[in-house]
Coordinates of C-alpha atoms in Angstrom, one line a residue:
M1 CA 6.8 28.5 10.3
T2 CA 9.1 26.8 8.2
N3 CA 8.7 22.8 9.0
K4 CA 12.7 22.3 10.0
K5 CA 12.2 19.2 9.0
F6 CA 10.9 17.6 5.3
K7 CA 8.2 15.8 5.5
L8 CA 7.4 12.6 3.6
C9 CA 3.3 11.6 3.3
I10 CA 3.6 8.0 1.7
T11 CA 0.1 6.8 -0.2
M12 CA -0.4 3.9 -1.3
A13 CA -2.6 1.7 -4.0
G14 CA -4.1 -1.7 -4.2
A15 CA -2.2 -4.5 -6.2
V16 CA -4.0 -7.4 -4.2
S17 CA -1.1 -10.1 -4.6
A18 CA 1.1 -7.6 -6.2
G19 CA 1.0 -6.0 -3.1
A20 CA 4.4 -8.2 -3.0
Y21 CA 5.8 -5.1 -4.8
T22 CA 4.9 -2.3 -2.2
A23 CA 5.8 -3.9 0.5
G24 CA 9.5 -5.3 -1.4
V25 CA 9.1 -1.1 -1.2
L26 CA 8.5 0.1 1.4
D27 CA 11.0 -2.2 2.8
Y28 CA 14.1 -0.5 0.8
L29 CA 13.1 2.8 1.6
L30 CA 12.8 2.4 5.3
E31 CA 16.4 0.5 5.1
T32 CA 17.7 3.8 3.2
L33 CA 16.2 6.1 6.1
H34 CA 17.9 3.9 9.6
L35 CA 21.7 3.5 7.2
W36 CA 21.6 7.1 6.6
E37 CA 19.7 7.6 10.8
I38 CA 23.0 5.4 11.9
A39 CA 25.9 7.5 9.6
K40 CA 23.9 10.6 11.0
E41 CA 23.9 9.9 14.4
N42 CA 27.6 9.2 13.9
N43 CA 28.5 11.8 13.0
R44 CA 26.8 13.7 15.9
K45 CA 28.5 11.8 18.4
I46 CA 32.0 12.6 17.0
G47 CA 30.6 16.3 16.1
Q48 CA 32.1 18.1 12.8
G49 CA 35.8 19.4 12.6
N50 CA 36.7 16.7 14.7
P51 CA 38.3 13.6 13.0
G52 CA 35.9 10.2 12.0
Y53 CA 32.9 13.1 11.1
D54 CA 31.6 12.3 7.7
N55 CA 31.7 15.1 5.3
S56 CA 30.2 13.3 2.5
I57 CA 26.9 12.6 5.0
P58 CA 24.0 14.8 4.5
M59 CA 22.5 16.1 7.7
H60 CA 19.3 17.2 6.7
E61 CA 16.4 15.9 8.5
V62 CA 13.2 13.9 6.4
E63 CA 10.1 12.3 8.7
I64 CA 6.9 10.3 7.3
D65 CA 4.3 12.4 8.9
V66 CA 1.4 10.4 7.3
I67 CA 1.6 6.2 6.0
N68 CA -1.9 5.5 4.0
G69 CA -3.0 2.9 1.8
A70 CA -6.0 1.1 0.0
S71 CA -6.8 -2.6 0.0
A72 CA -2.8 -4.2 -0.7
G73 CA -1.3 -0.7 0.2
G74 CA -3.6 -0.7 3.7
I75 CA -1.8 -4.1 4.9
T76 CA 1.8 -3.1 4.0
G77 CA 0.8 0.8 5.8
T78 CA 0.1 -1.4 8.9
L79 CA 2.9 -3.6 8.4
A80 CA 5.2 -0.8 8.0
V81 CA 4.3 0.7 11.7
L82 CA 4.3 -2.7 13.3
N83 CA 8.3 -3.0 11.4
L84 CA 9.1 0.8 12.6
L85 CA 7.6 -0.1 16.5
D86 CA 9.1 -3.3 16.3
K87 CA 13.2 -3.8 17.7
N88 CA 13.8 -6.6 16.6
Y89 CA 12.6 -5.6 12.9
N90 CA 15.3 -6.7 10.8
H91 CA 15.2 -5.5 6.3
Y92 CA 15.6 -8.2 3.8
N93 CA 18.9 -7.9 1.8
R94 CA 21.9 -9.8 1.2
E95 CA 22.7 -10.8 5.5
N96 CA 19.0 -12.0 6.0
P97 CA 18.3 -13.7 2.1
K98 CA 14.9 -15.9 4.2
G99 CA 13.5 -12.1 5.2
E100 CA 13.7 -12.9 8.6
N101 CA 11.6 -10.7 11.6
N102 CA 10.6 -8.7 8.6
R103 CA 7.2 -8.8 8.1
F104 CA 6.8 -7.5 4.7
Y105 CA 8.9 -10.1 3.7
K106 CA 6.8 -12.8 5.8
S107 CA 3.1 -11.4 5.3
W108 CA 3.7 -10.9 1.7
V109 CA 6.2 -13.4 0.5
K110 CA 5.7 -16.3 2.5
M111 CA 2.7 -15.6 3.3
A112 CA 1.1 -18.8 5.1
D113 CA 2.5 -21.2 3.4
D114 CA 4.1 -24.0 5.2
D115 CA 6.0 -27.1 4.5
K116 CA 2.6 -29.4 4.2
E117 CA 0.5 -26.3 2.1
I118 CA 0.4 -23.4 0.1
T119 CA -1.9 -20.7 1.0
L120 CA -3.8 -20.8 -2.5
N121 CA -4.5 -24.2 -0.5
K122 CA -5.1 -23.3 2.6
M123 CA -7.9 -20.7 0.2
L124 CA -9.5 -23.7 -0.8
H125 CA -10.3 -25.3 2.0
R126 CA -14.0 -25.9 2.9
D127 CA -14.2 -26.1 7.4
D128 CA -15.8 -22.1 6.6
I129 CA -18.4 -22.9 4.4
K130 CA -21.6 -24.5 7.3
A131 CA -24.5 -26.6 6.6
G132 CA -27.3 -24.3 6.3
E133 CA -25.3 -21.1 6.1
K134 CA -24.8 -19.4 3.3
P135 CA -20.4 -19.2 2.3
E136 CA -19.1 -15.4 3.0
S137 CA -16.3 -15.6 0.3
L138 CA -15.4 -17.3 -2.5
L139 CA -12.7 -18.6 -1.5
N140 CA -11.3 -18.9 3.0
T141 CA -10.0 -16.7 4.6
K142 CA -8.4 -18.4 7.1
A143 CA -5.2 -18.8 6.0
I144 CA -4.7 -14.4 5.2
E145 CA -5.9 -14.1 8.8
S146 CA -3.8 -16.2 10.5
I147 CA -1.0 -14.0 8.9
A148 CA -2.9 -11.2 10.4
D149 CA -3.1 -12.6 13.6
E150 CA 1.0 -13.5 13.5
A151 CA 1.9 -9.6 11.6
L152 CA 0.9 -8.5 15.4
L153 CA 3.0 -10.0 18.1
I154 CA 5.6 -7.5 18.6
K155 CA 7.6 -9.6 21.4
E156 CA 10.2 -5.9 21.7
Q157 CA 8.6 -2.3 21.3
K158 CA 10.3 0.4 20.3
N159 CA 9.4 4.0 20.2
Y160 CA 9.3 5.7 16.9
P161 CA 12.5 6.2 14.9
K162 CA 14.4 9.9 14.5
Y163 CA 13.2 9.3 10.7
V164 CA 9.7 9.0 11.5
S165 CA 7.2 11.4 13.5
K166 CA 5.9 10.9 16.4
N167 CA 2.4 11.7 14.9
L168 CA 3.1 10.0 12.6
D169 CA -1.3 8.5 11.2
L170 CA -1.7 5.6 9.9
I171 CA -4.6 5.9 7.5
L172 CA -6.3 2.7 6.0
T173 CA -9.6 3.2 3.3
I174 CA -13.0 1.0 3.5
S175 CA -15.7 0.5 2.0
N176 CA -18.6 0.6 3.9
L177 CA -21.7 -1.3 2.5
R178 CA -23.9 0.2 5.1
G179 CA -23.8 3.9 4.2
I180 CA -24.0 6.5 6.1
N181 CA -26.8 9.5 5.3
F182 CA -25.6 13.0 5.4
K183 CA -29.2 15.8 5.8
V184 CA -27.9 18.4 3.6
D185 CA -29.5 22.0 3.8
F186 CA -31.0 23.2 0.9
D187 CA -32.9 26.2 1.5
G188 CA -30.7 27.9 4.2
R189 CA -33.7 27.0 7.6
S190 CA -30.6 25.0 8.9
Y191 CA -32.3 25.0 12.7
N192 CA -35.9 23.3 11.2
S193 CA -35.0 22.2 8.0
S194 CA -36.3 19.4 6.0
G195 CA -33.5 19.4 3.3
T196 CA -32.7 16.6 1.3
T197 CA -30.7 12.8 2.2
I198 CA -26.9 11.9 0.8
T199 CA -24.9 8.4 1.4
N200 CA -21.7 7.8 1.5
H201 CA -20.1 4.6 1.4
G202 CA -15.8 5.4 1.8
G203 CA -14.4 5.7 4.3
F204 CA -11.0 5.9 6.3
F205 CA -9.9 4.9 9.6
R206 CA -7.2 7.0 10.8
Y207 CA -4.8 5.9 13.6
K208 CA -2.2 7.4 15.5
T209 CA 0.0 4.7 18.6
V210 CA 0.5 6.0 22.5
N211 CA 3.6 7.8 23.2
N212 CA 4.5 10.8 25.4
S213 CA 2.4 12.8 23.0
Y214 CA -0.5 10.9 22.5
P215 CA -0.7 8.3 26.1
N216 CA -4.5 8.2 26.3
R217 CA -6.1 5.0 24.3
G218 CA -9.3 6.1 22.2
I219 CA -11.0 8.9 20.3
P220 CA -9.2 12.5 21.8
K221 CA -11.9 14.0 23.6
K222 CA -11.0 17.7 21.7
N223 CA -14.5 17.5 19.6
D224 CA -13.0 18.4 16.2
S225 CA -10.2 15.4 16.0
L226 CA -10.5 13.1 13.7
Y227 CA -8.3 9.8 15.1
H228 CA -8.2 6.9 17.5
V229 CA -4.9 6.3 19.4
L230 CA -4.1 2.5 19.7
D231 CA -1.8 1.4 22.1
L232 CA -0.3 -1.7 20.6
K233 CA 0.5 -3.6 24.0
N234 CA -3.5 -3.6 25.0
Q235 CA -5.3 -7.0 23.0
T236 CA -8.2 -4.7 22.0
D237 CA -6.6 -2.6 20.3
I238 CA -4.4 -5.1 18.4
S239 CA -8.3 -6.3 17.3
V240 CA -9.3 -3.1 16.7
L241 CA -6.2 -2.5 14.1
R242 CA -6.2 -6.4 13.2
N243 CA -10.2 -5.7 11.4
A244 CA -9.6 -1.8 10.3
T245 CA -6.6 -4.0 8.3
L246 CA -8.3 -7.3 7.0
S247 CA -11.2 -5.0 5.8
T248 CA -9.3 -2.3 4.0
S249 CA -7.6 -5.9 1.7
A250 CA -11.2 -7.4 1.7
F251 CA -11.1 -8.3 -2.2
P252 CA -14.8 -8.3 -2.8
I253 CA -16.7 -11.6 -3.2
G254 CA -13.6 -13.6 -3.4
L255 CA -12.6 -12.8 0.2
K256 CA -15.2 -12.2 3.4
S257 CA -16.1 -9.1 3.5
R258 CA -16.0 -8.6 7.7
Q259 CA -17.9 -6.6 10.5
L260 CA -17.0 -3.7 12.4
N261 CA -17.5 -1.3 14.5
I262 CA -16.5 2.4 15.5
Y263 CA -17.6 4.7 17.9
T264 CA -20.7 7.3 16.9
E265 CA -19.4 9.7 18.1
Y266 CA -15.8 9.4 15.1
L267 CA -18.4 9.5 12.4
N268 CA -19.9 12.8 14.3
R269 CA -16.5 14.7 13.5
Y270 CA -16.6 12.2 10.1
P271 CA -18.0 15.5 7.7
K272 CA -15.6 18.5 8.5
Y273 CA -12.9 15.7 6.5
L274 CA -14.8 15.3 3.4
F275 CA -17.3 18.9 3.3
G276 CA -14.5 21.1 5.4
K277 CA -15.2 23.2 8.2
D278 CA -17.1 26.0 6.2
R279 CA -19.6 24.0 5.3
L280 CA -20.8 21.8 8.8
H281 CA -23.6 24.3 9.5
A282 CA -25.7 22.4 6.4
I283 CA -24.6 19.7 6.7
S284 CA -25.0 17.0 9.5
P285 CA -25.2 13.1 9.4
I286 CA -27.7 11.3 9.9
L287 CA -26.9 8.5 13.0
K288 CA -28.8 6.4 15.0
N289 CA -29.0 7.3 19.1
E290 CA -25.9 4.3 20.3
K291 CA -22.8 4.9 20.8
L292 CA -21.0 1.8 18.5
Y293 CA -21.9 2.1 14.8
H294 CA -22.6 -1.4 13.5
F295 CA -21.3 -2.1 9.4
N296 CA -20.3 -4.3 7.1
S297 CA -17.2 -3.9 5.2
I298 CA -14.9 -4.2 2.1
D299 CA -12.2 -3.2 0.3
G300 CA -10.8 0.5 0.2
G301 CA -9.9 0.1 -3.1
L302 CA -13.7 -0.7 -4.3
I303 CA -13.9 3.2 -3.8
N304 CA -10.8 4.7 -3.3
N305 CA -7.7 2.8 -5.0
E306 CA -4.9 5.7 -5.0
P307 CA -6.1 7.6 -1.2
Y308 CA -3.1 10.5 -2.2
G309 CA -6.2 13.0 -1.5
I310 CA -7.1 12.2 1.7
A311 CA -3.4 11.4 2.6
L312 CA -2.9 15.3 1.9
K313 CA -5.7 16.5 3.6
V314 CA -4.4 14.5 6.8
M315 CA -1.4 16.2 6.6
H316 CA -2.7 20.3 5.8
E317 CA -4.1 19.9 8.9
K318 CA -1.2 19.0 10.5
N319 CA 0.8 21.2 8.9
A320 CA -0.9 24.5 8.5
N321 CA 1.8 26.3 6.8
I322 CA 2.6 23.0 4.3
L323 CA 1.3 24.9 0.9
K324 CA 1.5 28.2 1.8
N325 CA 4.8 28.3 2.3
K326 CA 7.0 28.6 -0.5
D327 CA 10.0 26.6 0.6
N328 CA 8.0 23.1 -0.2
N329 CA 9.0 21.6 2.3
Y330 CA 7.4 18.3 1.8
A331 CA 6.7 15.1 -0.7
V332 CA 4.3 12.7 -1.1
I333 CA 5.3 9.5 -2.5
M334 CA 2.7 7.1 -4.2
V335 CA 3.6 3.5 -4.9
D336 CA 1.2 2.1 -7.9
P337 CA 2.2 -1.2 -9.0
F338 CA -1.0 -1.3 -11.6
P339 CA -0.9 2.3 -12.5
N340 CA -3.3 3.6 -15.0
L341 CA -0.3 4.9 -17.6
N342 CA -2.9 5.1 -20.8
S343 CA -3.1 8.7 -22.7
T344 CA -4.7 7.4 -25.4
E345 CA -9.1 7.7 -26.1
E346 CA -10.1 4.8 -27.5
N347 CA -12.3 4.5 -30.9
Y348 CA -16.1 4.4 -29.8
T349 CA -18.7 3.1 -31.7
P350 CA -21.8 4.1 -29.6
K351 CA -24.2 1.0 -29.6
S352 CA -27.5 0.9 -27.9
D353 CA -28.6 -3.2 -27.6
I354 CA -29.9 -4.2 -23.9
I355 CA -26.2 -5.9 -23.5
S356 CA -23.9 -3.3 -24.5
V357 CA -25.7 -0.6 -22.1
V358 CA -25.9 -2.9 -19.3
K359 CA -21.8 -3.6 -19.8
G360 CA -21.6 0.2 -20.3
M361 CA -23.5 1.2 -17.1
F362 CA -20.6 -1.0 -14.9
K363 CA -17.8 0.7 -16.5
A364 CA -18.9 4.1 -16.2
L365 CA -20.0 3.5 -12.7
R366 CA -16.8 1.6 -12.3
N367 CA -14.6 4.9 -13.8
Q368 CA -16.6 7.3 -12.1
V369 CA -16.2 6.0 -8.5
M370 CA -12.7 6.4 -9.1
F371 CA -12.4 9.7 -10.8
N372 CA -11.9 10.6 -7.4
Q373 CA -12.1 14.4 -7.7
D374 CA -11.4 15.6 -4.1
G375 CA -8.1 13.9 -4.5
I376 CA -7.2 15.4 -7.9
L377 CA -7.9 18.8 -6.5
E378 CA -5.6 18.1 -3.5
A379 CA -3.2 16.5 -5.5
L380 CA -3.3 19.6 -8.3
S381 CA -2.9 22.0 -5.8
L382 CA 0.7 20.2 -4.9
S383 CA 3.9 22.5 -6.5
D384 CA 6.4 21.2 -8.7
R385 CA 8.6 18.5 -7.3
T386 CA 6.1 17.2 -4.7
K387 CA 4.6 14.6 -6.0
F388 CA 6.3 11.3 -6.8
L389 CA 5.3 8.1 -7.9
I390 CA 6.9 4.5 -7.8
A391 CA 5.8 1.6 -10.4
P392 CA 6.9 -1.3 -11.6
I393 CA 9.5 -1.1 -14.8
R394 CA 12.1 -4.5 -15.5
K395 CA 13.9 -4.4 -17.8
E396 CA 16.4 -6.8 -19.6
K397 CA 19.5 -7.2 -21.3
I398 CA 19.0 -8.1 -24.8
E399 CA 22.1 -8.0 -27.1
G400 CA 23.3 -5.8 -24.5
K401 CA 21.8 -3.0 -24.5
W402 CA 18.9 -2.9 -21.4
V403 CA 15.0 -2.5 -22.5
R404 CA 12.1 -2.5 -20.9
A405 CA 10.3 -6.5 -20.5
Q406 CA 7.3 -7.1 -21.7
N407 CA 6.2 -7.8 -18.4
D408 CA 7.2 -5.7 -14.9
L409 CA 5.0 -8.0 -12.4
A410 CA 4.6 -11.7 -11.9
S411 CA 1.9 -11.2 -9.2
A412 CA -0.5 -9.2 -12.3
P413 CA -2.0 -11.8 -14.5
L414 CA -5.6 -12.3 -13.1
N415 CA -6.2 -9.1 -12.1
G416 CA -3.5 -9.4 -9.5
F417 CA -4.5 -12.8 -7.7
A418 CA -2.0 -14.3 -9.5
G419 CA 0.2 -14.0 -7.0
F420 CA -1.5 -16.9 -5.1
L421 CA -1.1 -19.1 -7.3
D422 CA 3.6 -19.8 -6.4
E423 CA 5.6 -17.9 -4.1
S424 CA 8.1 -16.8 -6.9
F425 CA 5.9 -14.7 -8.5
R426 CA 6.1 -13.0 -5.4
E427 CA 9.4 -12.4 -3.4
H428 CA 9.8 -11.2 -8.4
D429 CA 7.5 -8.1 -7.0
F430 CA 9.0 -7.6 -3.3
K431 CA 12.5 -7.9 -5.0
L432 CA 11.3 -6.1 -8.3
G433 CA 10.2 -3.6 -5.7
R434 CA 13.7 -3.4 -3.8
Q435 CA 15.8 -2.9 -6.8
N436 CA 12.9 -0.5 -8.1
C437 CA 13.2 2.1 -4.7
Q438 CA 16.8 1.9 -5.0
T439 CA 16.9 3.7 -8.6
F440 CA 13.9 6.3 -7.3
L441 CA 15.8 6.7 -4.3
R442 CA 19.2 8.1 -6.2
Y443 CA 17.8 9.6 -9.7
Y444 CA 14.2 10.6 -8.9
F445 CA 13.5 11.5 -5.7
A446 CA 15.1 14.9 -5.2
V447 CA 14.9 18.6 -5.6
K448 CA 17.0 20.9 -8.0
D449 CA 20.6 21.9 -6.9
E450 CA 19.6 25.6 -7.0
N451 CA 16.7 24.7 -3.8
I452 CA 18.1 22.4 -1.4
Q453 CA 18.5 24.9 1.1
S454 CA 14.9 26.3 1.4
R455 CA 13.1 23.2 0.8
L456 CA 15.3 20.3 3.0
Q457 CA 16.8 23.8 5.6
S458 CA 20.1 22.8 5.2
D459 CA 23.1 24.4 3.6
P460 CA 25.4 20.5 2.2
T461 CA 29.1 20.5 2.3
N462 CA 30.8 20.2 -1.2
E463 CA 31.6 16.3 0.1
A464 CA 28.0 15.5 0.5
K465 CA 27.4 17.4 -3.2
D466 CA 30.1 16.0 -4.8
R467 CA 28.8 12.4 -3.3
F468 CA 24.9 12.5 -3.6
S469 CA 24.1 14.8 -7.1
F470 CA 23.3 13.8 -10.5
S471 CA 22.3 14.6 -13.7
V472 CA 19.1 14.7 -15.7
P473 CA 20.1 13.7 -18.0
P474 CA 22.0 11.1 -16.6
K475 CA 26.3 11.5 -16.6
D476 CA 25.6 14.8 -18.4
P477 CA 27.8 17.5 -16.5
N478 CA 26.5 20.8 -18.2
A479 CA 23.2 18.8 -17.6
N480 CA 21.0 20.0 -14.5
K481 CA 22.2 19.3 -11.4
F482 CA 19.8 17.3 -8.4
Y483 CA 20.3 16.0 -4.9
P484 CA 18.4 13.1 -3.2
I485 CA 16.2 13.7 -0.5
I486 CA 16.6 10.4 0.7
P487 CA 20.2 9.7 0.6
D488 CA 21.2 6.2 -0.2
V489 CA 24.9 5.5 1.9
R490 CA 25.3 2.6 -0.1
L491 CA 26.1 5.6 -2.6
L492 CA 29.8 6.6 -3.0
N493 CA 29.5 8.6 -6.0
A494 CA 25.7 9.3 -7.9
F495 CA 27.0 10.8 -10.9
K496 CA 29.5 8.3 -12.2
D497 CA 27.1 5.2 -11.0
I498 CA 29.6 4.4 -8.4
S499 CA 28.3 1.8 -5.6
D500 CA 30.2 0.7 -2.1
K501 CA 30.2 -2.6 -3.0
E502 CA 33.1 -3.5 -0.6
N503 CA 30.7 -2.8 2.1
Y504 CA 27.1 -3.5 1.3
G505 CA 28.6 -5.9 -2.0
S506 CA 25.3 -7.9 -3.4
D507 CA 22.7 -4.4 -1.9
A508 CA 25.1 -1.8 -3.6
K509 CA 23.6 -2.6 -6.5
I510 CA 20.3 -4.3 -6.8
H511 CA 20.2 -5.8 -9.6
Y512 CA 16.0 -7.1 -12.0
P513 CA 15.7 -10.7 -10.6
I514 CA 14.7 -13.2 -12.4
Y515 CA 11.4 -13.4 -14.1
P516 CA 9.7 -16.5 -12.5
K517 CA 8.2 -19.8 -14.5
F518 CA 5.3 -21.5 -13.4
D519 CA 3.9 -25.4 -14.5
T520 CA 0.7 -26.0 -15.6
K521 CA 1.4 -29.7 -15.3
R522 CA 1.6 -29.1 -11.2
F523 CA -1.0 -26.9 -11.0
E524 CA -3.5 -29.6 -12.2
K525 CA -2.2 -31.7 -10.3
T526 CA -2.4 -29.7 -6.6
F527 CA -5.3 -28.0 -7.3
K528 CA -7.9 -30.0 -9.6
T529 CA -9.8 -31.7 -6.8
P530 CA -9.0 -28.9 -4.1
I531 CA -10.8 -26.1 -6.6
K532 CA -13.3 -28.5 -7.4
R533 CA -14.2 -29.5 -3.6
R534 CA -14.4 -25.8 -3.3
I535 CA -16.5 -24.9 -6.1
S536 CA -19.1 -27.7 -5.0
Y537 CA -19.2 -26.4 -1.1
V538 CA -20.1 -22.9 -2.8
V539 CA -22.5 -23.5 -4.8
K540 CA -24.3 -25.8 -2.1
G541 CA -24.1 -22.9 0.1
I542 CA -25.2 -21.4 -2.7
S543 CA -28.5 -22.9 -3.5
N544 CA -28.9 -25.2 -0.2
S545 CA -30.8 -27.7 -2.6
R546 CA -29.0 -30.7 -2.7
M547 CA -31.0 -31.6 -6.1
L548 CA -29.5 -28.1 -7.1
T549 CA -25.7 -28.8 -6.4
F550 CA -26.2 -32.6 -7.6
G551 CA -27.3 -31.1 -10.4
F552 CA -23.9 -28.5 -10.7
N553 CA -22.1 -30.9 -10.0
R554 CA -22.8 -33.0 -13.3
L555 CA -22.9 -31.1 -15.9
F556 CA -20.9 -27.8 -14.5
K557 CA -18.9 -28.5 -11.9
N558 CA -15.6 -29.9 -15.3
K559 CA -16.6 -26.6 -17.1
A560 CA -16.3 -24.8 -14.5
Y561 CA -13.2 -25.5 -13.8
N562 CA -11.4 -25.8 -17.0
Y563 CA -12.6 -22.8 -17.3
I564 CA -11.5 -20.9 -14.4
K565 CA -7.9 -23.7 -15.8
N566 CA -8.1 -21.9 -18.7
T567 CA -7.7 -18.7 -18.2
I568 CA -4.8 -19.7 -15.4
E569 CA -2.8 -20.7 -18.8
K570 CA -4.4 -18.0 -21.0
E571 CA -3.4 -15.2 -18.6
L572 CA -0.2 -16.7 -17.0
E573 CA 0.7 -17.3 -21.5
E574 CA 0.5 -14.1 -21.9
A575 CA 2.6 -12.9 -19.6
Q576 CA 5.0 -14.9 -20.8
L577 CA 5.3 -16.8 -17.5
I578 CA 4.9 -20.4 -18.5
R579 CA 8.2 -23.2 -18.4
K580 CA 8.7 -24.3 -21.5
D581 CA 9.9 -27.9 -21.0

C-alpha cells in the first residue's frame, strides 16, 4: 500500500553550543511548512477552478513522522515538539527579530543570559558544590536546568499541525553508565543454557504525546510496543521529558550526569530494537525483579552522535512497506553542525612506545564506538534522493565573487563550547542555520521531475512547476529538472532565483550573517576571577583536603587559568573570531 503522505524523518547530531545552528535550521523548516500549509488551506477553502484559487501552490502532503537527536540535537528535538504543540509559538523572522515565544531562539541564543550575568558566568557559580561532597561536574548546570524549566512551560497547548503526524515519535539517545546485561544463548538450549553475557551502554528514549490516537499515558499494554506516551499537561510527564532531555545533553564531566528511572518493562521490550524479532528467542535482558530500573546517564553523543539508525528503524516499523515501496515517498534529513567530511587517509607511522599506544587505544575506542554499523546498514538500504544532509556552509564576497569562508560556525572552537563565550556567536550560528535551510529547501531537498507523481503522490499544475522547479546546474534550461519536496512560498521563481521581497521583505532571500568578533580583554575582565574560584572549589571538592587545595592554589591555579585563557585565545584566533583594535 502506498503512503498518501510523504513521510519525513529528521535526525540531529550533537554539537554542544553549536546546537544554535540546528535550532535555526529547524525554525526555518517549520516556518516554511507553516506558510505552505496556510497557502494550501486557503486553496482548499476556495476550491480548484474558483476565482482566487492559486494554481502555483503545490498541493501534495508532507508529514513529519520521526524527530530524533543526540546531545544538542536531542535538546532541539524536544524543543521542536514543544513548539509544535504551543499555540503561541512564533517563528524568528523580520517581524520577530528578538525571537519572542520561540524556544529555539530563547533556549539556544539567549540561553540563561539576563541583565546581570551571561550564561557562562552562571555556569561558573559555586553553589552546586557542597561541603564534604565530590563535585558532580566541572561547570554548574543550574543555568542549563533553568533554560529547560522555562522551555517546558506551554501556556496554551494545541494539536499538532497537519504537516506533523499524530503518531509523531521523539527519540532521544543516551549513554547508560550502568549498562544493560543481555544473556546470549550459544548452545541452542535456550530453556536451560547458561549462555554468555554482553553489556550494552547505548540507549534511547522514545516518546509520543497524548492525543485521540494515544489517549493513555505511559507504556502501552501491547507487549512489543517500545514507547512512552506523555501528557505534557501532567507535571510528572513534564519531569520525565525534562530529565531525558537534560540526560541526552549531559556532556561528560563538563556537565552533570543524570540519575534516571525507567520502567523495567520498557527494557524487556528493548532487545527487539537491538537485535530484531527473529533473534528474541536467543537473547534476553538480565534484570532484577524490580519495577523501575535505576541508572546514571550522560550525553547520548558519547556513543551515538549521529543517531539516524534508530530513527530509521522506528520509521520502518511505523511504515512497514516504506522500503518495499519503489516509489520512495519518504526522506531522511540529518542536521549535523560538525560532519566529518575528511575522506583522505592520513600518513601513518607506527609507534610502539607506551604513550603512543595509550593515545592510539583511546582514539580506537572512540572511533569504534562512533562506527555505528547498525545505522550504516540502515542508511545504505535507502534509495537515491532519500538521504539528505544539512551542514554549515558560510560564504564571503571577495572581489565580487562568493567564495567558501574558512570558518563556518562561530561556536565551533573549543570542541563546540565557544558559543558559551558570547551570545553573538550563537546568534550568528542560528541565523546561518536559517539561511542554510532556506537554500537546502529551495535547491537541494527535491525529487526529479519525472518522479513527482510516484514520490509525492501528486500531479502538480504547470503553474506550480513553473514557480518551484529548478535545474542542476542552476538556470540551465537543458539540465535535469527538480521539484521541491517542501516548497518555499517566499519564492516567486526558483529557476530564475526570484524571491517575493514585496510580501516577505528580508526573509524572502536570507543573506549570510555577519561573522562576529570577540573582545579578549573583556574576557579577562569578566571571567578571570570566576574561573579561578571555580577551579579552586572543584579541586577542593575532589581532594577533600585543605592542604592539597592550598598547595594547588599556590602553585597551579594561575597556571590552570592561563592554560584555559591561552587555549581560548588560540582557538578563537584560528577561527578568526578575535576583534582587532
